[in-house]
XYZ file of C-alpha atoms in Angstrom:
728
model
C -59.749 44.370 -85.685
C -55.843 44.204 -84.740
C -54.699 48.084 -83.900
C -51.905 49.388 -85.912
C -50.545 51.232 -83.364
C -50.510 47.427 -81.029
C -46.895 47.246 -83.183
C -45.359 50.298 -81.283
C -43.441 51.060 -78.260
C -42.800 54.261 -77.192
C -40.356 55.445 -75.484
C -40.300 56.316 -72.529
C -37.560 59.875 -72.311
C -38.852 60.256 -76.381
C -41.764 58.934 -76.944
C -40.974 57.935 -80.518
C -42.164 54.774 -81.708
C -39.946 51.793 -81.590
C -41.070 47.940 -82.913
C -41.845 45.290 -79.909
C -38.680 43.705 -80.573
C -36.553 47.058 -80.623
C -34.260 47.206 -76.701
C -33.119 50.756 -77.433
C -34.889 53.841 -78.392
C -33.809 53.964 -82.590
C -34.228 57.622 -82.485
C -32.867 58.871 -78.626
C -30.750 55.354 -77.467
C -32.877 54.554 -74.738
C -33.534 51.441 -73.175
C -37.071 50.023 -74.062
C -38.672 48.163 -71.062
C -40.363 45.624 -72.132
C -43.483 45.144 -69.643
C -45.566 41.865 -69.621
C -48.280 41.452 -67.606
C -49.773 38.628 -66.237
C -54.013 39.553 -66.071
C -55.504 38.632 -62.830
C -58.335 35.817 -62.329
C -60.219 34.699 -64.998
C -58.163 36.613 -67.946
C -59.709 39.224 -70.562
C -63.917 39.024 -71.118
C -62.747 41.013 -74.571
C -61.206 41.715 -76.351
C -58.949 39.250 -78.775
C -54.649 38.604 -79.845
C -53.622 41.640 -81.211
C -55.834 44.526 -80.166
C -55.251 47.305 -77.795
C -56.850 47.749 -74.679
C -57.215 51.918 -72.935
C -55.058 52.861 -75.533
C -52.090 51.571 -73.918
C -52.162 47.494 -73.385
C -51.221 45.395 -76.336
C -53.516 42.148 -75.700
C -50.778 39.043 -76.679
C -52.983 36.326 -74.994
C -55.827 36.146 -72.899
C -54.405 36.418 -69.817
C -51.098 38.242 -71.158
C -50.418 41.620 -71.926
C -48.039 43.784 -73.196
C -47.634 47.934 -72.333
C -46.847 49.910 -75.473
C -45.878 52.807 -72.396
C -43.954 51.934 -70.231
C -42.721 55.198 -69.196
C -46.541 56.590 -68.409
C -47.553 55.716 -64.409
C -49.763 52.324 -64.873
C -53.872 53.333 -63.333
C -52.963 52.852 -59.385
C -55.819 50.515 -58.012
C -57.426 51.574 -54.462
C -55.193 50.827 -52.315
C -57.433 50.840 -48.676
C -59.920 49.218 -49.251
C -59.111 46.227 -52.055
C -58.705 43.010 -49.749
C -57.370 40.700 -53.196
C -54.248 43.521 -53.233
C -53.291 43.425 -49.726
C -51.660 39.652 -49.435
C -50.331 41.220 -52.564
C -48.378 43.868 -51.271
C -48.418 42.591 -47.937
C -45.891 39.792 -49.913
C -43.247 41.264 -51.352
C -40.931 40.491 -49.435
C -40.817 37.270 -51.145
C -41.402 38.639 -54.641
C -38.942 36.126 -56.261
C -41.910 33.689 -56.421
C -44.913 36.185 -55.569
C -45.898 38.252 -58.505
C -46.266 41.941 -57.133
C -49.002 44.633 -58.707
C -48.277 46.433 -61.945
C -51.317 48.102 -61.710
C -55.162 47.465 -62.619
C -57.119 47.959 -65.807
C -60.216 49.686 -66.057
C -63.558 48.702 -69.650
C -66.387 48.873 -69.522
C -69.166 46.263 -70.355
C -72.099 47.746 -70.821
C -72.780 50.540 -68.261
C -70.992 48.257 -65.635
C -67.213 49.763 -65.175
C -64.893 46.413 -64.317
C -61.321 46.956 -62.162
C -58.114 44.070 -63.989
C -54.911 43.740 -61.714
C -52.131 43.699 -63.284
C -50.098 42.086 -61.822
C -45.821 41.918 -63.094
C -43.052 40.028 -64.669
C -45.712 36.628 -64.590
C -43.928 33.316 -65.621
C -43.523 33.259 -68.995
C -41.448 32.846 -72.621
C -41.090 34.839 -75.293
C -39.906 34.215 -77.960
C -37.416 36.784 -80.687
C -40.309 38.040 -82.169
C -41.923 39.799 -78.595
C -45.948 38.110 -79.717
C -45.283 34.568 -79.077
C -45.965 34.192 -75.516
C -46.747 30.696 -73.766
C -46.459 29.964 -69.577
C -43.549 28.265 -68.238
C -44.101 24.786 -67.405
C -46.003 23.419 -64.242
C -44.003 21.888 -61.855
C -46.564 18.872 -62.244
C -45.031 18.839 -65.779
C -41.128 19.531 -64.737
C -41.466 17.719 -62.518
C -39.459 14.723 -63.745
C -37.113 16.419 -65.865
C -35.324 18.330 -62.818
C -32.620 16.962 -61.649
C -32.798 15.366 -57.573
C -30.903 18.479 -56.715
C -33.444 20.423 -58.345
C -36.753 18.465 -57.223
C -36.338 18.953 -53.123
C -35.499 22.832 -54.112
C -38.405 22.954 -55.329
C -40.064 20.541 -52.358
C -37.984 23.834 -49.732
C -39.037 26.941 -51.638
C -42.568 26.054 -50.961
C -41.674 24.780 -47.555
C -40.777 27.869 -47.245
C -43.944 30.320 -48.770
C -46.094 28.341 -46.591
C -46.353 29.947 -43.343
C -46.594 33.292 -44.505
C -48.690 33.029 -47.743
C -51.060 31.019 -44.734
C -51.382 33.787 -42.999
C -52.152 36.249 -45.523
C -54.930 33.712 -46.222
C -53.943 32.156 -49.729
C -51.870 28.961 -49.368
C -54.664 27.158 -51.145
C -52.150 28.928 -54.159
C -49.491 26.301 -53.413
C -51.326 23.596 -54.327
C -53.361 24.640 -57.211
C -50.750 22.921 -60.156
C -51.725 25.625 -63.112
C -50.255 28.414 -60.812
C -47.086 26.941 -59.900
C -45.008 27.140 -62.508
C -41.430 26.757 -62.061
C -38.758 29.097 -64.091
C -35.991 26.969 -64.189
C -34.938 27.260 -60.425
C -37.566 29.403 -59.553
C -40.704 27.991 -58.306
C -42.887 31.312 -59.850
C -46.651 31.920 -59.206
C -49.180 33.228 -61.441
C -51.209 34.364 -59.422
C -53.056 34.107 -55.728
C -56.611 33.031 -55.160
C -57.963 33.288 -51.401
C -58.836 30.521 -49.385
C -62.319 29.374 -48.665
C -63.792 27.890 -46.559
C -60.712 25.759 -44.213
C -57.772 26.662 -44.575
C -55.211 23.954 -45.982
C -53.537 22.663 -43.960
C -49.833 20.438 -43.935
C -51.428 17.220 -44.647
C -53.007 18.433 -47.574
C -49.311 19.578 -49.444
C -48.134 16.057 -48.513
C -50.938 14.746 -50.273
C -49.820 17.145 -53.027
C -46.416 15.762 -52.739
C -46.912 12.590 -52.757
C -48.457 12.197 -56.400
C -45.183 13.531 -57.068
C -42.830 10.402 -55.462
C -43.305 8.177 -58.260
C -41.340 10.427 -60.279
C -39.165 11.592 -58.259
C -35.645 10.698 -58.859
C -34.122 7.904 -57.723
C -32.260 8.681 -54.524
C -34.591 10.925 -53.323
C -38.399 8.819 -54.106
C -38.947 7.442 -50.972
C -37.722 10.909 -49.750
C -39.723 12.709 -50.523
C -42.928 9.929 -50.483
C -41.991 9.499 -46.375
C -42.465 13.030 -46.259
C -45.185 13.292 -47.932
C -47.383 10.597 -45.301
C -45.050 12.956 -42.754
C -47.242 15.727 -43.531
C -50.001 13.387 -43.913
C -50.600 11.682 -40.305
C -49.565 14.313 -38.554
C -45.846 13.296 -37.823
C -44.496 16.651 -39.915
C -46.454 18.278 -37.876
C -45.016 22.307 -38.733
C -43.582 24.502 -41.662
C -40.337 25.195 -39.740
C -39.585 21.276 -39.010
C -40.671 20.497 -42.440
C -38.151 23.204 -43.835
C -35.640 20.696 -41.619
C -36.210 18.332 -43.156
C -35.329 19.470 -46.482
C -32.404 20.857 -45.588
C -30.663 17.705 -44.639
C -31.890 16.602 -47.902
C -30.053 19.400 -49.384
C -27.494 18.691 -46.957
C -27.161 15.245 -48.356
C -27.185 16.115 -52.157
C -24.936 18.664 -51.986
C -22.354 15.639 -50.580
C -22.454 14.510 -54.690
C -22.008 18.933 -56.059
C -19.012 20.659 -55.746
C -19.681 24.786 -56.117
C -16.022 26.368 -58.582
C -16.168 30.586 -57.299
C -14.651 33.271 -58.906
C -15.733 36.647 -57.262
C -14.152 39.676 -58.513
C -14.533 43.530 -56.972
C -14.423 47.384 -57.983
C -15.531 50.630 -57.168
C -15.241 54.002 -58.424
C -15.515 57.612 -57.076
C -18.085 58.307 -60.448
C -18.022 61.479 -62.135
C -19.165 63.728 -60.048
C -18.020 62.873 -56.224
C -14.835 64.640 -54.801
C -14.320 61.268 -52.577
C -15.272 57.876 -52.808
C -17.555 57.147 -49.605
C -18.559 52.729 -50.771
C -15.587 50.068 -49.689
C -15.689 46.707 -50.659
C -14.175 43.422 -49.395
C -12.666 41.804 -51.086
C -9.831 44.724 -52.678
C -11.618 46.521 -55.274
C -9.438 45.106 -58.460
C -8.934 41.494 -56.798
C -10.533 38.804 -58.309
C -10.938 35.716 -56.093
C -10.836 31.971 -57.258
C -11.040 29.888 -54.224
C -13.807 26.550 -53.063
C -16.680 27.933 -51.561
C -15.472 27.637 -47.228
C -12.948 30.539 -48.445
C -15.296 32.638 -50.222
C -16.643 36.156 -49.102
C -18.606 39.056 -51.393
C -19.543 42.587 -49.064
C -20.405 46.453 -51.276
C -20.975 48.782 -47.842
C -21.766 52.543 -49.339
C -21.262 55.548 -46.817
C -23.139 57.972 -45.312
C -22.268 61.151 -43.960
C -19.971 62.687 -46.808
C -16.386 63.453 -46.212
C -17.489 62.955 -42.975
C -17.936 60.408 -42.525
C -19.033 58.653 -44.861
C -15.591 56.594 -45.465
C -14.557 55.940 -42.326
C -18.501 54.243 -41.521
C -17.716 51.933 -44.507
C -14.668 50.662 -44.281
C -14.837 49.601 -40.596
C -17.968 47.862 -41.484
C -16.120 45.710 -43.960
C -12.581 45.084 -41.166
C -14.854 44.635 -38.793
C -17.891 42.042 -40.592
C -15.300 40.168 -42.237
C -13.525 39.191 -39.060
C -16.082 37.877 -37.779
C -17.601 36.239 -40.412
C -14.179 34.195 -41.041
C -14.490 31.829 -38.912
C -18.211 30.967 -40.756
C -15.718 30.503 -44.330
C -14.263 27.486 -43.300
C -16.788 24.914 -41.992
C -17.184 21.987 -43.466
C -20.812 20.924 -45.115
C -21.562 18.333 -41.865
C -21.763 21.358 -39.328
C -23.738 23.956 -41.481
C -27.088 25.301 -39.611
C -28.547 27.120 -42.208
C -29.531 28.292 -38.701
C -26.993 29.157 -36.434
C -25.958 30.242 -39.567
C -28.093 33.750 -40.078
C -28.573 34.098 -36.739
C -24.071 34.514 -36.961
C -23.980 37.074 -40.529
C -26.772 39.514 -38.414
C -24.193 39.199 -36.082
C -21.688 40.221 -37.452
C -23.956 42.821 -38.804
C -25.602 43.990 -35.194
C -21.683 43.820 -34.064
C -20.160 46.794 -37.248
C -23.277 48.087 -36.406
C -23.175 48.620 -32.744
C -19.119 49.452 -33.098
C -19.867 52.827 -35.757
C -22.572 53.670 -33.124
C -20.024 53.495 -30.529
C -17.589 55.766 -32.427
C -20.668 58.935 -33.166
C -22.000 59.029 -29.940
C -18.167 59.325 -28.462
C -17.990 61.678 -31.592
C -20.762 63.540 -30.082
C -22.490 62.774 -33.852
C -26.219 64.272 -33.977
C -28.229 64.634 -36.669
C -26.458 64.524 -40.161
C -23.446 64.493 -39.197
C -24.012 60.925 -37.878
C -21.957 58.903 -39.544
C -23.581 55.485 -41.350
C -22.986 52.679 -44.356
C -25.846 50.254 -46.251
C -24.283 46.782 -46.411
C -25.365 44.108 -49.200
C -23.098 40.778 -48.837
C -22.537 37.093 -49.965
C -22.219 33.731 -48.499
C -21.657 30.934 -51.135
C -21.216 27.899 -48.408
C -22.121 24.033 -50.054
C -24.990 24.486 -52.032
C -26.105 27.518 -51.277
C -25.898 31.378 -50.435
C -26.922 33.250 -47.952
C -27.265 36.900 -48.301
C -27.723 39.573 -45.447
C -28.093 43.339 -46.881
C -28.895 46.575 -44.460
C -30.027 49.794 -46.368
C -30.732 50.400 -51.008
C -27.159 48.828 -51.642
C -28.771 45.709 -53.105
C -28.016 41.959 -54.723
C -29.115 40.855 -58.020
C -29.401 37.573 -59.145
C -28.768 35.602 -62.784
C -29.324 32.929 -63.560
C -29.576 31.563 -67.829
C -33.448 33.076 -67.717
C -33.319 35.913 -65.966
C -31.899 38.230 -63.417
C -33.678 38.855 -59.787
C -33.105 41.317 -57.262
C -33.467 39.389 -54.066
C -32.579 41.748 -51.408
C -36.135 44.389 -50.950
C -34.497 48.457 -50.031
C -34.869 48.853 -46.962
C -36.807 52.438 -48.653
C -40.206 54.957 -47.432
C -40.963 53.465 -50.728
C -40.992 49.597 -49.823
C -42.112 50.195 -45.747
C -45.369 51.501 -47.709
C -45.744 48.734 -50.025
C -44.583 45.865 -47.213
C -47.423 47.821 -44.726
C -49.916 47.331 -47.896
C -50.525 50.911 -47.620
C -49.758 51.610 -51.626
C -48.245 49.113 -54.535
C -44.748 49.973 -55.416
C -45.073 51.819 -58.711
C -47.755 54.097 -56.604
C -45.265 54.200 -53.546
C -42.290 55.412 -55.063
C -43.333 58.824 -56.720
C -44.512 59.845 -53.611
C -42.191 62.265 -51.778
C -39.279 60.978 -49.902
C -39.459 57.180 -50.754
C -36.743 56.770 -51.645
C -35.418 57.645 -48.352
C -33.429 55.039 -45.434
C -35.485 53.293 -42.541
C -32.196 51.672 -41.820
C -28.156 51.526 -42.089
C -25.373 50.162 -39.746
C -24.392 53.330 -37.157
C -27.510 54.905 -37.243
C -28.991 54.038 -33.943
C -27.792 50.462 -30.873
C -28.244 47.835 -32.660
C -31.267 46.606 -30.526
C -32.971 48.939 -33.015
C -31.558 47.715 -36.082
C -33.554 44.683 -38.364
C -30.809 43.642 -41.707
C -32.416 40.909 -43.852
C -30.613 36.901 -43.830
C -31.443 35.081 -46.578
C -30.660 32.050 -48.126
C -31.159 30.238 -51.706
C -30.463 27.152 -52.979
C -27.973 26.434 -55.542
C -28.381 23.798 -58.451
C -26.926 25.732 -61.651
C -24.417 27.926 -63.107
C -25.456 31.528 -61.846
C -23.770 35.440 -61.121
C -24.876 37.134 -57.906
C -24.449 41.174 -58.328
C -23.762 42.776 -55.316
C -24.194 46.620 -56.560
C -24.000 50.288 -54.361
C -27.205 52.207 -55.934
C -24.222 54.358 -58.149
C -25.206 51.095 -60.502
C -28.606 50.287 -59.271
C -30.609 53.489 -59.639
C -33.536 53.875 -62.914
C -32.889 49.803 -62.883
C -29.257 50.264 -65.303
C -29.268 46.607 -64.505
C -32.362 45.571 -65.823
C -31.642 47.075 -69.170
C -28.319 45.697 -69.329
C -27.850 42.236 -67.483
C -28.963 40.311 -69.974
C -26.162 42.102 -73.038
C -23.133 42.549 -70.481
C -23.894 39.699 -67.493
C -25.917 36.907 -69.184
C -22.581 36.433 -70.937
C -20.915 34.939 -68.050
C -22.712 31.707 -68.016
C -21.748 30.271 -71.221
C -18.017 31.598 -70.768
C -18.501 34.673 -73.516
C -17.192 37.734 -71.196
C -14.573 37.179 -67.881
C -15.715 39.134 -64.786
C -12.656 41.144 -64.877
C -14.037 43.085 -68.276
C -17.987 42.413 -67.002
C -16.569 44.221 -63.864
C -15.559 47.233 -65.606
C -17.909 47.732 -68.656
C -20.496 47.868 -65.529
C -18.544 50.775 -63.689
C -18.369 52.497 -67.100
C -22.693 52.158 -67.662
C -23.116 53.640 -64.220
C -20.603 56.443 -64.543
C -22.233 57.096 -68.219
C -24.812 56.571 -67.684
C -26.022 57.755 -63.924
C -23.183 58.925 -61.683
C -24.366 60.935 -59.694
C -23.084 58.305 -56.667
C -20.248 56.852 -55.814
C -20.502 53.351 -57.367
C -18.669 49.443 -55.958
C -19.792 45.877 -57.569
C -19.062 42.704 -56.135
C -19.164 39.533 -58.934
C -19.834 36.108 -57.272
C -19.460 33.415 -60.168
C -21.087 30.556 -59.087
C -20.861 27.087 -61.111
C -21.441 23.592 -60.578
C -20.669 20.576 -60.980
C -23.205 18.199 -59.824
C -24.035 13.892 -60.271
C -26.823 11.760 -59.238
C -25.770 10.027 -55.816
C -25.452 6.501 -55.887
C -27.338 5.894 -52.784
C -30.573 6.880 -51.702
C -30.686 9.914 -48.955
C -33.175 9.433 -45.749
C -35.765 11.483 -44.010
C -33.888 12.134 -40.767
C -36.774 14.595 -38.269
C -34.152 17.165 -36.576
C -34.972 16.520 -33.138
C -35.244 20.503 -32.711
C -35.892 23.286 -35.176
C -35.286 27.585 -34.376
C -38.507 29.327 -36.860
C -36.956 31.751 -37.939
C -38.765 35.875 -37.208
C -40.058 37.958 -40.059
C -37.583 41.043 -39.732
C -39.998 44.137 -39.886
C -38.454 46.624 -42.432
C -38.709 49.610 -39.759
C -41.211 50.659 -37.501
C -44.498 52.409 -39.175
C -44.038 56.165 -38.229
C -39.894 56.360 -37.828
C -39.058 60.002 -38.441
C -36.885 61.047 -40.677
C -33.170 61.190 -38.811
C -31.187 62.382 -41.776
C -32.117 65.518 -44.763
C -31.252 64.897 -47.961
C -29.285 67.850 -49.761
C -27.197 67.898 -52.849
C -24.584 66.388 -51.274
C -26.417 63.888 -49.286
C -28.712 62.077 -51.191
C -28.803 59.998 -48.493
C -31.723 60.237 -45.426
C -31.617 57.478 -42.221
C -34.591 57.064 -40.106
C -34.640 56.276 -36.573
C -35.580 52.133 -36.311
C -38.355 51.870 -33.378
C -38.254 48.784 -31.001
C -39.961 46.102 -32.263
C -41.949 44.225 -29.800
C -43.877 41.548 -32.251
C -40.014 40.311 -31.847
C -40.320 39.808 -28.276
C -41.378 36.485 -26.212
C -44.479 36.135 -24.446
C -42.944 35.320 -20.961
C -41.124 39.182 -21.552
C -44.662 40.714 -23.397
C -47.406 40.224 -20.641
C -44.604 41.487 -17.631
C -43.314 44.236 -19.299
C -47.209 45.158 -20.487
C -48.861 44.436 -16.590
C -45.503 47.098 -15.475
C -46.370 49.800 -18.333
C -50.484 49.657 -17.220
C -49.641 49.886 -13.439
C -46.765 52.986 -14.428
C -49.730 54.599 -16.727
C -52.301 54.664 -13.704
C -50.305 55.409 -11.343
C -48.447 59.128 -13.555
C -52.019 59.283 -14.946
C -53.003 59.305 -11.366
C -50.348 61.540 -9.879
C -51.003 63.520 -13.773
C -54.700 64.997 -12.486
C -53.531 65.225 -8.452
C -51.374 68.153 -9.506
C -53.558 70.212 -12.729
C -57.222 69.503 -11.324
C -57.179 72.696 -10.766
C -55.768 74.096 -13.459
C -58.431 74.719 -17.068
C -57.437 72.615 -20.441
C -55.090 74.400 -22.173
C -53.014 74.442 -19.484
C -53.752 70.717 -18.165
C -51.805 68.774 -21.448
C -48.318 68.212 -20.769
C -45.698 69.506 -23.864
C -45.276 66.920 -26.127
C -43.441 67.108 -29.465
C -43.278 64.424 -32.129
C -39.263 63.846 -32.901
C -39.954 64.464 -36.372
C -40.314 68.972 -36.200
C -37.713 68.826 -32.494
C -35.051 69.624 -34.966
C -33.483 72.922 -35.745
C -34.427 75.675 -37.788
C -39.424 75.338 -39.036
C -40.764 72.413 -37.585
C -41.713 70.005 -39.951
C -44.898 67.542 -41.385
C -42.748 65.838 -44.164
C -43.287 62.960 -42.650
C -46.981 62.515 -41.891
C -48.813 60.069 -40.585
C -52.298 58.582 -40.241
C -53.768 58.767 -36.784
C -51.283 61.671 -35.558
C -53.142 64.895 -33.908
C -52.722 68.044 -33.677
C -53.027 71.304 -32.713
C -52.438 74.324 -34.763
C -51.160 77.857 -34.070
C -51.929 80.056 -36.357
C -54.814 79.979 -39.016
C -55.054 77.320 -41.578
C -55.900 78.922 -45.535
C -58.821 76.606 -46.819
C -59.185 75.333 -50.614
C -62.433 76.616 -50.310
C -60.620 80.767 -50.012
C -62.233 79.569 -45.802
C -59.727 79.835 -42.455
C -59.704 77.409 -39.891
C -59.592 79.619 -36.569
C -55.948 79.649 -34.491
C -55.321 76.658 -31.644
C -57.423 74.017 -33.627
C -57.123 69.657 -33.053
C -56.485 68.261 -36.275
C -56.646 64.328 -36.520
C -55.036 63.235 -39.585
C -57.346 60.642 -41.879
C -54.789 60.492 -44.752
C -52.831 62.229 -47.354
C -52.771 61.844 -51.194
C -50.859 63.571 -54.044
C -52.453 66.234 -56.539
C -51.643 66.022 -59.677
C -52.333 69.844 -59.034
C -49.500 70.191 -56.437
C -46.079 70.262 -56.131
C -44.442 67.139 -55.573
C -42.933 67.376 -52.342
C -46.492 68.966 -51.492
C -50.050 66.911 -50.654
C -53.570 66.566 -49.701
C -54.608 66.019 -46.440
C -57.517 64.787 -44.765
C -58.191 65.457 -41.207
C -61.046 65.434 -38.955
C -61.619 68.540 -37.796
C -62.228 70.401 -33.949
C -62.973 73.959 -33.208
C -65.416 73.014 -30.818
C -64.213 70.434 -28.319
C -66.716 68.424 -27.362
C -68.085 68.727 -30.803
C -69.314 66.225 -33.113
C -65.864 66.303 -35.699
C -66.301 67.323 -39.102
C -63.623 66.736 -42.244
C -61.638 68.666 -44.014
C -59.013 68.486 -46.929
C -56.670 70.622 -46.476
C -53.137 70.543 -48.868
C -50.006 69.872 -46.543
C -48.122 73.529 -46.867
C -51.388 75.452 -45.527
C -50.550 73.158 -42.874
C -47.214 74.130 -42.274
C -47.163 77.114 -42.402
C -49.757 77.454 -39.758
C -46.839 75.851 -37.671
C -48.336 73.375 -35.686
C -47.810 71.261 -32.841
C -48.119 67.778 -33.376
C -49.151 64.860 -30.681
C -48.884 61.826 -29.445
C -50.538 59.443 -31.177
C -52.773 58.040 -28.688
C -53.523 61.871 -27.378
C -57.158 62.322 -26.705
C -58.890 63.978 -30.129
C -61.502 66.592 -28.047
C -64.650 65.794 -30.204
C -66.885 63.224 -31.885
C -65.792 62.069 -34.332
C -68.859 60.621 -35.633
C -71.688 61.599 -36.845
C -74.446 59.780 -34.668
C -71.890 60.180 -31.608
C -71.058 57.194 -30.730
C -67.502 56.204 -30.941
C -65.572 55.346 -33.750
C -62.770 53.673 -34.511
C -59.578 55.721 -35.941
C -56.134 53.727 -36.742
C -54.051 55.132 -34.107
C -51.012 54.476 -35.922
C -49.842 52.592 -39.390
């Protein structure tokens, strides 16, 4: 039976009810989020279209529901023990192609509750009423209608996804025609399916692609058939080699594609700031119309207040523009994507070191250290290269949608990427928006910029923006009305840039705002001759840049005049080659044994209380009150004073605690948490578990020891050692 209330959409601001087709609230004019969600698994076993589930989710289709209360947080799943959810989280860098978890829907069939996974932004087409939807076409169905450029683009995206999905045990999803959908230029997966007894390998991918060869465009039919056969026989034996072969094919097709580039930038101080710490290239207000070999757009958002944010952002612009200018003049035959990506990362590193060295020369420490975020777009031939550090963003606007292509270097994204929380839960935590890296905060050996590339086979717009515009989802709210008309000639870049600055100042207004719009227009004709398969002599294996070390301590703390926090990053040893790792580990082991022997000899007659060397964690090694806001799983804590417990009891001072986890409590203040710990009051005994509020833990005064330090109690009830993750 249809629920009449299901036809109403509740405003997230004033809770007024609106028609499902309304874009803005009729009462307060707030933009209304239209959140259609994919129901994971086999769809809904109960209910029918028009019914409302959990007083919230309107059934549109057996596998699609609509959130009628978008202002309420969805029910979050238990991530720690949920193996089906983890691949989605760890694959968040690939969210253009892989859906992300929105939340769960709990249903009851008799006495047995079941949780259904809800996935964000499914590849669907929605009619004007908002209640009739259809799935985007399967790749196999849309294949014959696409240009040869788009056909190879789709295969290229699958090749890019192969290794990441294989590492998460879900690569069979790329071989399922039903899951493999296309939304314009993008390959989109409906959901992820776990691999079964035997993980698919590249020969299976070749067999799947072989079915597409007969309906491929004439220019690439033989190419697709040859590549498929080379995969089947093992001649192409790695995803990197496959990508290299496809890159060569795309390069050959790109000769028949003529792009035209228009770029405009704008920066504004905003309504509440005294000075503008942002910077952009080309200079603000410049409209650039050039062929792609000479086009470049950069947006930087300075950090450090009046003492250096504007210096850092302008220094970054100047340095990177000089470093990249040679790339902008490369002929198409000389463009090697792996080298371009490496050169972009190198340019960012040079800019980072210049700012960092200036900080060091001026003896800037902590909050006085200047830095900047960065997002940059470099169009080369048929590709767009996007490079970023920090939380300035790039969005890709096509006729089908608006897609955020960068992943913020902040605490929330890091938690999702490490598999600890879904994004909508992570952003609610204290310090979720704190940056984990920015230019100038440390040497480039600790910096991990993200450089990626996108195949452009249609007219498109890339928006680069600082958080003055992107905060509070303003881009998602206004792209369709304000930016999309650029693609059909309804608006020009100058007017759109002015309007976006106006939206940032009137709807947000809390910060400087800087944008760059890159309009990429395509003239493409099918080649008259066929392209040939060329096996590269060598291929570069790309590395997945870690967002940051999971236990990075806070370097800058936010205050009203300094909204951005930056965390110092540790060296990522995963990126070291094996021939360096082994000697390094041996050296560390020998050194540790020597230190330990010396330590035991010098302290053999001292009591235990004096035998522990003085250790502090960088997060507490700051002036003023010691901070525990960045408390991590596995940390060992020694209290100085008694701790008040929630049940009225107390723990004595000089108690050892080992952190299990921390979780928000709806009854506590936003900055407080419930912390679960092993409690050791008598060394050598079995530890107990206890929940303590973070506030009481702070009040006790603590020493945070190294995560690998010895915990003096057994953490199991049966007397056997219990494995505890020492650090995330």
